[in-house]
Amino acid sequence: MNSIKKKLSRYISISISVLLVSLFFITDISVDSWISNEFDRAMVNKAGLLETLVSEAPEKIDFDFADEFMPEFSGVNDPEYFQLWRDNKIFERSETLKLFEDNELPRLAVALHKSSIINITLPDGRSGRMYFTRFKPQIDSDIDVKEAFGLAREEFVKNQKPMELAYATSNEALNQILWFVDIIFIFTSISAVIAVRLIVFNVVERGLKPLDELNAALKQINLNSEVSEISTNTLPEELVAIAEGINHFISENKILYSREKRITSDIAHELKTPIAELLNLSEVAIKFPNEKQLAASFKTDVLTITQRLKNIVNGILLLQKSASLSELEKQQVNVTLLINTIIITENKNARDVKLSVHHQCENIKTNEFAFTTVLTNLINNALYYSSDSTPIMIDIAPDQKTNKMKVTISNFSTFDYSEQDLVLFFEPLWQKDSSRTSEERYGLGLAIVKSYCEKIGATINVSIEHDQKIVFTIII
């Protein structure tokens, strides 16, 4: 099973850890480079100092070096080394080189005034680095070159013989520092990864805690509980929309549940009466088998009651069919012909039905069965729930607002309806007559109309005007 908490913790931990380790790695390389560069710079400065101690006089070259000022070149504790060459011969070397049999530093091929730094093994066996350069010694400032050599200073400098200097020192302390920095880097990286993992896990766990609270609140809600919604007061902003969607879903389901309970009760009530009548007829017929009057009407009564049961069941099945999820096939329907056919079929008492069809609305592409069922029920209702002396008005014209077809069916009702009643018109098995005295009406017709309108993409509304004029409007 996938876990949002684990995935989120893993991805965030890996991302931050990779970022931190990368930063630490770059920092480690930068620090190592800086320390190495500083070490090399110190070597260059020390070698430069040794170069300044060499000066050229008319008949000799002086090396003004004193061991007491640079004891690292004469002692045995952490010794350093230097060596000078002139004319490919050793000119001078440090006292520390004289302590060992291998007492020469390697020479390198470098250009004049150029230098090179390499790693070597020192005469004492330690690892070290050596700076090697080729230079011309400085001229003693107390000597007049013109008088001493008969040349101008520039000419004398050009003809000077170059000297070579090698300076070497141990880099073991440097390597220890670099290793120490690397160890710190590794330890810091591991600690950072562990810390990030713990912090991210705790943060994610706390961040997802509202989801657990939302889940706990959902578990307390059921269709029969008094709690009908989740409070959004303490929820974070990201969960408010989800909670509102859940609340809407709960509200819709509670309404549907209440509706189904009422429908179940109404269906049981509708079926109870004819079943009770059948039982009574059967019991009486069994008890009085020789009663001629009862025997004469028994078959007709049973057929009437059975037909009523059949109509109720057919109405329920038609309502169930209208609510199915299957798509309805559409075809061209002649509206005028269809309505005239329905009027002829339903208007058995030759009532006054006024039909007006706009020329633009004579044909429509829709499902013929669904559209016929809708119009049949509405026209039948209009004929049944109005007095014979009042007309039925059917008007079909383009709707100016939506550019669709507008079907209006109106009649003057024999019942006094209120605005509250209009809300219940399309509820299954709802009847204005709560005693349900009618044996022909079951309150399913308008529910079927509403369901089929939704299936064919139409909207239906009902309104009440003066003198209890009921107006059904379909936009399709």
PDB file of C-alpha atoms in Angstrom, residues 8-264:
ATOM      1  CA  LEU A   8       6.756  12.654   1.162  1.00  0.00           C
ATOM      2  CA  SER A   9       9.301  12.049   3.934  1.00  0.00           C
ATOM      3  CA  ARG A  10      11.541  10.060   1.604  1.00  0.00           C
ATOM      4  CA  TYR A  11      11.473  12.548  -1.267  1.00  0.00           C
ATOM      5  CA  ILE A  12      11.989  15.612   0.923  1.00  0.00           C
ATOM      6  CA  SER A  13      14.738  13.897   2.936  1.00  0.00           C
ATOM      7  CA  ILE A  14      16.577  12.759  -0.195  1.00  0.00           C
ATOM      8  CA  SER A  15      16.243  16.173  -1.853  1.00  0.00           C
ATOM      9  CA  ILE A  16      17.477  18.147   1.156  1.00  0.00           C
ATOM     10  CA  SER A  17      20.189  15.580   1.946  1.00  0.00           C
ATOM     11  CA  VAL A  18      21.526  15.665  -1.620  1.00  0.00           C
ATOM     12  CA  LEU A  19      21.516  19.463  -1.510  1.00  0.00           C
ATOM     13  CA  LEU A  20      23.301  19.616   1.854  1.00  0.00           C
ATOM     14  CA  VAL A  21      25.859  16.926   0.947  1.00  0.00           C
ATOM     15  CA  SER A  22      26.552  18.729  -2.333  1.00  0.00           C
ATOM     16  CA  LEU A  23      27.075  22.007  -0.488  1.00  0.00           C
ATOM     17  CA  PHE A  24      29.322  20.304   2.091  1.00  0.00           C
ATOM     18  CA  PHE A  25      31.277  18.592  -0.688  1.00  0.00           C
ATOM     19  CA  ILE A  26      31.809  21.866  -2.540  1.00  0.00           C
ATOM     20  CA  THR A  27      32.770  23.544   0.732  1.00  0.00           C
ATOM     21  CA  ASP A  28      35.208  20.730   1.531  1.00  0.00           C
ATOM     22  CA  ILE A  29      36.884  21.024  -1.866  1.00  0.00           C
ATOM     23  CA  SER A  30      37.044  24.803  -1.502  1.00  0.00           C
ATOM     24  CA  VAL A  31      38.558  24.588   1.997  1.00  0.00           C
ATOM     25  CA  ASP A  32      41.062  21.940   0.898  1.00  0.00           C
ATOM     26  CA  SER A  33      42.049  24.070  -2.082  1.00  0.00           C
ATOM     27  CA  TRP A  34      42.363  27.184   0.060  1.00  0.00           C
ATOM     28  CA  ILE A  35      44.539  25.422   2.658  1.00  0.00           C
ATOM     29  CA  SER A  36      46.745  23.915  -0.065  1.00  0.00           C
ATOM     30  CA  ASN A  37      47.058  27.281  -1.806  1.00  0.00           C
ATOM     31  CA  GLU A  38      47.993  28.968   1.467  1.00  0.00           C
ATOM     32  CA  PHE A  39      50.606  26.296   2.091  1.00  0.00           C
ATOM     33  CA  ASP A  40      52.054  26.824  -1.406  1.00  0.00           C
ATOM     34  CA  ARG A  41      51.946  30.588  -0.952  1.00  0.00           C
ATOM     35  CA  ALA A  42      53.930  30.245   2.276  1.00  0.00           C
ATOM     36  CA  MET A  43      56.518  28.159   0.402  1.00  0.00           C
ATOM     37  CA  VAL A  44      56.726  30.786  -2.362  1.00  0.00           C
ATOM     38  CA  ASN A  45      57.220  33.537   0.238  1.00  0.00           C
ATOM     39  CA  LYS A  46      59.928  31.544   2.057  1.00  0.00           C
ATOM     40  CA  ALA A  47      61.689  30.823  -1.239  1.00  0.00           C
ATOM     41  CA  GLY A  48      61.405  34.487  -2.191  1.00  0.00           C
ATOM     42  CA  LEU A  49      63.023  35.418   1.092  1.00  0.00           C
ATOM     43  CA  LEU A  50      65.916  33.050   0.317  1.00  0.00           C
ATOM     44  CA  GLU A  51      66.255  34.626  -3.136  1.00  0.00           C
ATOM     45  CA  THR A  52      66.668  38.080  -1.610  1.00  0.00           C
ATOM     46  CA  LEU A  53      69.590  36.795   0.450  1.00  0.00           C
ATOM     47  CA  VAL A  54      71.580  36.172  -2.751  1.00  0.00           C
ATOM     48  CA  SER A  55      73.423  39.182  -4.163  1.00  0.00           C
ATOM     49  CA  GLU A  56      76.093  39.488  -6.845  1.00  0.00           C
ATOM     50  CA  ALA A  57      79.312  41.523  -6.286  1.00  0.00           C
ATOM     51  CA  PRO A  58      82.095  42.238  -8.878  1.00  0.00           C
ATOM     52  CA  GLU A  59      84.123  39.161  -8.017  1.00  0.00           C
ATOM     53  CA  LYS A  60      81.751  36.952  -6.067  1.00  0.00           C
ATOM     54  CA  ILE A  61      78.185  36.081  -5.195  1.00  0.00           C
ATOM     55  CA  ASP A  62      77.203  36.517  -1.582  1.00  0.00           C
ATOM     56  CA  PHE A  63      74.531  34.470   0.237  1.00  0.00           C
ATOM     57  CA  ASP A  64      73.702  36.441   3.344  1.00  0.00           C
ATOM     58  CA  PHE A  65      72.178  33.572   5.327  1.00  0.00           C
ATOM     59  CA  ALA A  66      72.298  33.122   9.127  1.00  0.00           C
ATOM     60  CA  ASP A  67      71.125  29.891  10.792  1.00  0.00           C
ATOM     61  CA  GLU A  68      70.221  31.653  14.003  1.00  0.00           C
ATOM     62  CA  PHE A  69      67.463  33.564  12.229  1.00  0.00           C
ATOM     63  CA  MET A  70      66.146  30.520  10.369  1.00  0.00           C
ATOM     64  CA  PRO A  71      66.690  27.552  12.707  1.00  0.00           C
ATOM     65  CA  GLU A  72      64.382  25.347  10.601  1.00  0.00           C
ATOM     66  CA  PHE A  73      67.245  24.947   8.105  1.00  0.00           C
ATOM     67  CA  SER A  74      69.767  23.724  10.686  1.00  0.00           C
ATOM     68  CA  GLY A  75      67.898  21.830  13.401  1.00  0.00           C
ATOM     69  CA  VAL A  76      66.686  18.258  13.507  1.00  0.00           C
ATOM     70  CA  ASN A  77      63.152  19.046  14.712  1.00  0.00           C
ATOM     71  CA  ASP A  78      60.803  19.403  11.759  1.00  0.00           C
ATOM     72  CA  PRO A  79      63.635  20.421   9.418  1.00  0.00           C
ATOM     73  CA  GLU A  80      63.231  22.279   6.162  1.00  0.00           C
ATOM     74  CA  TYR A  81      65.626  22.221   3.206  1.00  0.00           C
ATOM     75  CA  PHE A  82      66.992  24.475   0.502  1.00  0.00           C
ATOM     76  CA  GLN A  83      69.656  24.154  -2.158  1.00  0.00           C
ATOM     77  CA  LEU A  84      71.179  26.627  -4.614  1.00  0.00           C
ATOM     78  CA  TRP A  85      72.865  25.887  -7.973  1.00  0.00           C
ATOM     79  CA  ARG A  86      75.064  28.048 -10.191  1.00  0.00           C
ATOM     80  CA  ASP A  87      76.715  26.951 -13.390  1.00  0.00           C
ATOM     81  CA  ASN A  88      75.178  23.498 -12.842  1.00  0.00           C
ATOM     82  CA  LYS A  89      77.080  23.184  -9.575  1.00  0.00           C
ATOM     83  CA  ILE A  90      75.866  23.265  -6.036  1.00  0.00           C
ATOM     84  CA  PHE A  91      76.312  26.785  -4.737  1.00  0.00           C
ATOM     85  CA  GLU A  92      74.834  26.404  -1.231  1.00  0.00           C
ATOM     86  CA  ARG A  93      72.670  24.024   0.731  1.00  0.00           C
ATOM     87  CA  SER A  94      70.988  23.995   4.127  1.00  0.00           C
ATOM     88  CA  GLU A  95      72.665  22.342   7.104  1.00  0.00           C
ATOM     89  CA  THR A  96      69.710  19.995   7.360  1.00  0.00           C
ATOM     90  CA  LEU A  97      70.727  18.324   4.082  1.00  0.00           C
ATOM     91  CA  LYS A  98      74.139  17.497   5.501  1.00  0.00           C
ATOM     92  CA  LEU A  99      72.529  15.290   8.136  1.00  0.00           C
ATOM     93  CA  PHE A 100      71.552  12.621   5.611  1.00  0.00           C
ATOM     94  CA  GLU A 101      73.332  10.498   3.065  1.00  0.00           C
ATOM     95  CA  ASP A 102      70.815  11.421   0.398  1.00  0.00           C
ATOM     96  CA  ASN A 103      71.573  15.102   0.695  1.00  0.00           C
ATOM     97  CA  GLU A 104      70.481  16.574  -2.618  1.00  0.00           C
ATOM     98  CA  LEU A 105      67.190  17.961  -3.723  1.00  0.00           C
ATOM     99  CA  PRO A 106      66.056  17.159  -7.278  1.00  0.00           C
ATOM    100  CA  ARG A 107      66.530  19.728 -10.018  1.00  0.00           C
ATOM    101  CA  LEU A 108      63.706  20.616 -12.357  1.00  0.00           C
ATOM    102  CA  ALA A 109      63.742  22.037 -15.840  1.00  0.00           C
ATOM    103  CA  VAL A 110      62.072  25.430 -15.585  1.00  0.00           C
ATOM    104  CA  ALA A 111      62.444  28.626 -17.589  1.00  0.00           C
ATOM    105  CA  LEU A 112      64.074  31.748 -16.201  1.00  0.00           C
ATOM    106  CA  HIS A 113      61.908  33.545 -13.656  1.00  0.00           C
ATOM    107  CA  LYS A 114      59.502  30.595 -13.671  1.00  0.00           C
ATOM    108  CA  SER A 115      58.783  28.156 -10.876  1.00  0.00           C
ATOM    109  CA  SER A 116      57.261  24.759 -10.189  1.00  0.00           C
ATOM    110  CA  ILE A 117      55.920  22.978  -7.114  1.00  0.00           C
ATOM    111  CA  ILE A 118      55.964  19.181  -6.866  1.00  0.00           C
ATOM    112  CA  ASN A 119      55.442  16.488  -4.230  1.00  0.00           C
ATOM    113  CA  ILE A 120      58.625  14.679  -3.170  1.00  0.00           C
ATOM    114  CA  THR A 121      59.975  12.439  -0.464  1.00  0.00           C
ATOM    115  CA  LEU A 122      62.242  14.433   1.817  1.00  0.00           C
ATOM    116  CA  PRO A 123      65.749  13.212   2.746  1.00  0.00           C
ATOM    117  CA  ASP A 124      64.422  12.338   6.206  1.00  0.00           C
ATOM    118  CA  GLY A 125      61.818  10.043   4.627  1.00  0.00           C
ATOM    119  CA  ARG A 126      58.792  12.261   5.190  1.00  0.00           C
ATOM    120  CA  SER A 127      56.458  13.272   2.406  1.00  0.00           C
ATOM    121  CA  GLY A 128      56.852  16.873   1.376  1.00  0.00           C
ATOM    122  CA  ARG A 129      56.528  19.504  -1.311  1.00  0.00           C
ATOM    123  CA  MET A 130      59.315  21.278  -3.142  1.00  0.00           C
ATOM    124  CA  TYR A 131      59.342  24.689  -4.749  1.00  0.00           C
ATOM    125  CA  PHE A 132      61.854  25.087  -7.569  1.00  0.00           C
ATOM    126  CA  THR A 133      62.661  28.315  -9.397  1.00  0.00           C
ATOM    127  CA  ARG A 134      65.291  29.779 -11.722  1.00  0.00           C
ATOM    128  CA  PHE A 135      66.336  33.399 -11.138  1.00  0.00           C
ATOM    129  CA  LYS A 136      69.086  35.962 -11.537  1.00  0.00           C
ATOM    130  CA  PRO A 137      70.607  37.198  -8.289  1.00  0.00           C
ATOM    131  CA  GLN A 138      70.161  40.809  -7.317  1.00  0.00           C
ATOM    132  CA  ILE A 139      73.069  43.219  -7.704  1.00  0.00           C
ATOM    133  CA  ASP A 140      74.552  44.626  -4.545  1.00  0.00           C
ATOM    134  CA  SER A 141      73.115  48.100  -4.151  1.00  0.00           C
ATOM    135  CA  ASP A 142      76.429  49.426  -2.858  1.00  0.00           C
ATOM    136  CA  ILE A 143      78.271  48.658  -6.133  1.00  0.00           C
ATOM    137  CA  ASP A 144      78.373  50.893  -9.147  1.00  0.00           C
ATOM    138  CA  VAL A 145      78.000  48.462 -12.062  1.00  0.00           C
ATOM    139  CA  LYS A 146      79.434  50.980 -14.543  1.00  0.00           C
ATOM    140  CA  GLU A 147      82.672  51.305 -12.568  1.00  0.00           C
ATOM    141  CA  ALA A 148      82.925  47.633 -11.503  1.00  0.00           C
ATOM    142  CA  PHE A 149      82.137  45.920 -14.794  1.00  0.00           C
ATOM    143  CA  GLY A 150      82.345  48.703 -17.366  1.00  0.00           C
ATOM    144  CA  LEU A 151      78.741  48.022 -18.433  1.00  0.00           C
ATOM    145  CA  ALA A 152      75.431  49.670 -17.943  1.00  0.00           C
ATOM    146  CA  ARG A 153      73.184  47.998 -15.372  1.00  0.00           C
ATOM    147  CA  GLU A 154      70.750  46.794 -18.074  1.00  0.00           C
ATOM    148  CA  GLU A 155      73.550  45.188 -20.086  1.00  0.00           C
ATOM    149  CA  PHE A 156      75.013  43.584 -16.984  1.00  0.00           C
ATOM    150  CA  VAL A 157      71.653  42.109 -15.978  1.00  0.00           C
ATOM    151  CA  LYS A 158      71.248  40.563 -19.440  1.00  0.00           C
ATOM    152  CA  ASN A 159      74.591  38.858 -19.126  1.00  0.00           C
ATOM    153  CA  GLN A 160      74.116  37.596 -15.548  1.00  0.00           C
ATOM    154  CA  LYS A 161      74.312  33.854 -15.032  1.00  0.00           C
ATOM    155  CA  PRO A 162      71.064  32.432 -13.606  1.00  0.00           C
ATOM    156  CA  MET A 163      70.885  30.507 -10.364  1.00  0.00           C
ATOM    157  CA  GLU A 164      68.463  27.780  -9.287  1.00  0.00           C
ATOM    158  CA  LEU A 165      66.791  27.423  -5.928  1.00  0.00           C
ATOM    159  CA  ALA A 166      65.018  24.428  -4.460  1.00  0.00           C
ATOM    160  CA  TYR A 167      63.091  24.781  -1.237  1.00  0.00           C
ATOM    161  CA  ALA A 168      61.417  21.769   0.372  1.00  0.00           C
ATOM    162  CA  THR A 169      59.333  21.285   3.493  1.00  0.00           C
ATOM    163  CA  SER A 170      57.166  18.565   4.958  1.00  0.00           C
ATOM    164  CA  ASN A 171      53.449  18.535   4.054  1.00  0.00           C
ATOM    165  CA  GLU A 172      52.458  15.896   6.599  1.00  0.00           C
ATOM    166  CA  ALA A 173      50.869  18.520   8.836  1.00  0.00           C
ATOM    167  CA  LEU A 174      49.025  19.824   5.778  1.00  0.00           C
ATOM    168  CA  ASN A 175      47.773  16.329   4.955  1.00  0.00           C
ATOM    169  CA  GLN A 176      46.619  15.853   8.549  1.00  0.00           C
ATOM    170  CA  ILE A 177      44.664  19.088   8.370  1.00  0.00           C
ATOM    171  CA  LEU A 178      43.116  18.055   5.059  1.00  0.00           C
ATOM    172  CA  TRP A 179      42.205  14.646   6.462  1.00  0.00           C
ATOM    173  CA  PHE A 180      40.717  16.328   9.527  1.00  0.00           C
ATOM    174  CA  VAL A 181      38.641  18.583   7.296  1.00  0.00           C
ATOM    175  CA  ASP A 182      37.475  15.563   5.273  1.00  0.00           C
ATOM    176  CA  ILE A 183      36.518  13.672   8.439  1.00  0.00           C
ATOM    177  CA  ILE A 184      34.568  16.677   9.663  1.00  0.00           C
ATOM    178  CA  PHE A 185      32.860  16.840   6.269  1.00  0.00           C
ATOM    179  CA  ILE A 186      31.914  13.144   6.355  1.00  0.00           C
ATOM    180  CA  PHE A 187      30.702  13.338   9.952  1.00  0.00           C
ATOM    181  CA  THR A 188      28.754  16.528   9.257  1.00  0.00           C
ATOM    182  CA  SER A 189      27.183  15.019   6.129  1.00  0.00           C
ATOM    183  CA  ILE A 190      26.072  11.854   7.939  1.00  0.00           C
ATOM    184  CA  SER A 191      24.758  13.900  10.875  1.00  0.00           C
ATOM    185  CA  ALA A 192      22.944  16.253   8.510  1.00  0.00           C
ATOM    186  CA  VAL A 193      21.297  13.353   6.647  1.00  0.00           C
ATOM    187  CA  ILE A 194      20.128  11.773   9.912  1.00  0.00           C
ATOM    188  CA  ALA A 195      18.945  15.116  11.280  1.00  0.00           C
ATOM    189  CA  VAL A 196      17.108  15.945   8.047  1.00  0.00           C
ATOM    190  CA  ARG A 197      15.431  12.531   8.079  1.00  0.00           C
ATOM    191  CA  LEU A 198      14.227  12.960  11.665  1.00  0.00           C
ATOM    192  CA  ILE A 199      13.148  16.569  11.207  1.00  0.00           C
ATOM    193  CA  VAL A 200      11.344  15.918   7.915  1.00  0.00           C
ATOM    194  CA  PHE A 201       9.564  12.856   9.309  1.00  0.00           C
ATOM    195  CA  ASN A 202       8.342  14.794  12.344  1.00  0.00           C
ATOM    196  CA  VAL A 203       7.340  17.811  10.249  1.00  0.00           C
ATOM    197  CA  VAL A 204       5.467  15.658   7.722  1.00  0.00           C
ATOM    198  CA  GLU A 205       3.798  13.697  10.500  1.00  0.00           C
ATOM    199  CA  ARG A 206       2.623  16.917  12.138  1.00  0.00           C
ATOM    200  CA  GLY A 207       1.657  18.378   8.763  1.00  0.00           C
ATOM    201  CA  LEU A 208      -0.504  15.329   7.971  1.00  0.00           C
ATOM    202  CA  LYS A 209      -2.092  15.250  11.407  1.00  0.00           C
ATOM    203  CA  PRO A 210      -5.127  17.265  10.176  1.00  0.00           C
ATOM    204  CA  LEU A 211      -5.791  14.412   7.720  1.00  0.00           C
ATOM    205  CA  ASP A 212      -5.979  11.975  10.638  1.00  0.00           C
ATOM    206  CA  GLU A 213      -8.310  14.353  12.448  1.00  0.00           C
ATOM    207  CA  LEU A 214     -10.435  14.657   9.301  1.00  0.00           C
ATOM    208  CA  ASN A 215     -10.547  10.874   9.024  1.00  0.00           C
ATOM    209  CA  ALA A 216     -11.584  10.565  12.675  1.00  0.00           C
ATOM    210  CA  ALA A 217     -14.344  13.123  12.127  1.00  0.00           C
ATOM    211  CA  LEU A 218     -15.569  11.197   9.071  1.00  0.00           C
ATOM    212  CA  LYS A 219     -15.798   7.964  11.066  1.00  0.00           C
ATOM    213  CA  GLN A 220     -18.248   9.623  13.457  1.00  0.00           C
ATOM    214  CA  ILE A 221     -20.660  10.440  10.638  1.00  0.00           C
ATOM    215  CA  ASN A 222     -23.233   8.025   9.267  1.00  0.00           C
ATOM    216  CA  LEU A 223     -26.573   8.424   7.561  1.00  0.00           C
ATOM    217  CA  ASN A 224     -28.469   8.025  10.839  1.00  0.00           C
ATOM    218  CA  SER A 225     -26.243  10.208  13.038  1.00  0.00           C
ATOM    219  CA  GLU A 226     -27.124  13.725  14.100  1.00  0.00           C
ATOM    220  CA  VAL A 227     -23.728  14.988  12.897  1.00  0.00           C
ATOM    221  CA  SER A 228     -24.256  16.003   9.278  1.00  0.00           C
ATOM    222  CA  GLU A 229     -21.089  17.937   8.465  1.00  0.00           C
ATOM    223  CA  ILE A 230     -17.412  18.312   9.306  1.00  0.00           C
ATOM    224  CA  SER A 231     -16.329  21.479  11.038  1.00  0.00           C
ATOM    225  CA  THR A 232     -13.848  23.508   8.961  1.00  0.00           C
ATOM    226  CA  ASN A 233     -12.910  25.964  11.714  1.00  0.00           C
ATOM    227  CA  THR A 234      -9.732  24.151  12.767  1.00  0.00           C
ATOM    228  CA  LEU A 235      -8.746  22.711   9.400  1.00  0.00           C
ATOM    229  CA  PRO A 236      -5.812  24.118   7.399  1.00  0.00           C
ATOM    230  CA  GLU A 237      -6.582  26.055   4.242  1.00  0.00           C
ATOM    231  CA  GLU A 238      -5.649  23.161   1.933  1.00  0.00           C
ATOM    232  CA  LEU A 239      -8.219  20.824   3.531  1.00  0.00           C
ATOM    233  CA  VAL A 240     -11.109  23.291   3.689  1.00  0.00           C
ATOM    234  CA  ALA A 241     -12.087  22.683   0.050  1.00  0.00           C
ATOM    235  CA  ILE A 242     -11.930  18.906   0.582  1.00  0.00           C
ATOM    236  CA  ALA A 243     -14.008  19.152   3.755  1.00  0.00           C
ATOM    237  CA  GLU A 244     -16.582  21.322   2.001  1.00  0.00           C
ATOM    238  CA  GLY A 245     -16.774  18.779  -0.823  1.00  0.00           C
ATOM    239  CA  ILE A 246     -17.242  15.975   1.725  1.00  0.00           C
ATOM    240  CA  ASN A 247     -19.913  17.997   3.527  1.00  0.00           C
ATOM    241  CA  HIS A 248     -21.737  18.489   0.233  1.00  0.00           C
ATOM    242  CA  PHE A 249     -21.470  14.765  -0.471  1.00  0.00           C
ATOM    243  CA  ILE A 250     -22.766  13.907   3.010  1.00  0.00           C
ATOM    244  CA  SER A 251     -25.635  16.368   2.645  1.00  0.00           C
ATOM    245  CA  GLU A 252     -26.611  14.960  -0.756  1.00  0.00           C
ATOM    246  CA  ASN A 253     -26.450  11.404   0.543  1.00  0.00           C
ATOM    247  CA  LYS A 254     -28.536  12.238   3.602  1.00  0.00           C
ATOM    248  CA  ILE A 255     -31.134  13.817   1.339  1.00  0.00           C
ATOM    249  CA  LEU A 256     -31.063  10.764  -0.927  1.00  0.00           C
ATOM    250  CA  TYR A 257     -31.237   8.449   2.076  1.00  0.00           C
ATOM    251  CA  SER A 258     -34.235  10.304   3.490  1.00  0.00           C
ATOM    252  CA  ARG A 259     -35.796  10.283   0.048  1.00  0.00           C
ATOM    253  CA  GLU A 260     -35.244   6.552  -0.338  1.00  0.00           C
ATOM    254  CA  LYS A 261     -36.726   5.909   3.096  1.00  0.00           C
ATOM    255  CA  ARG A 262     -39.778   7.951   2.199  1.00  0.00           C
ATOM    256  CA  ILE A 263     -40.095   6.271  -1.207  1.00  0.00           C
ATOM    257  CA  THR A 264     -39.797   2.834   0.391  1.00  0.00           C
TER     258      THR A 264
END
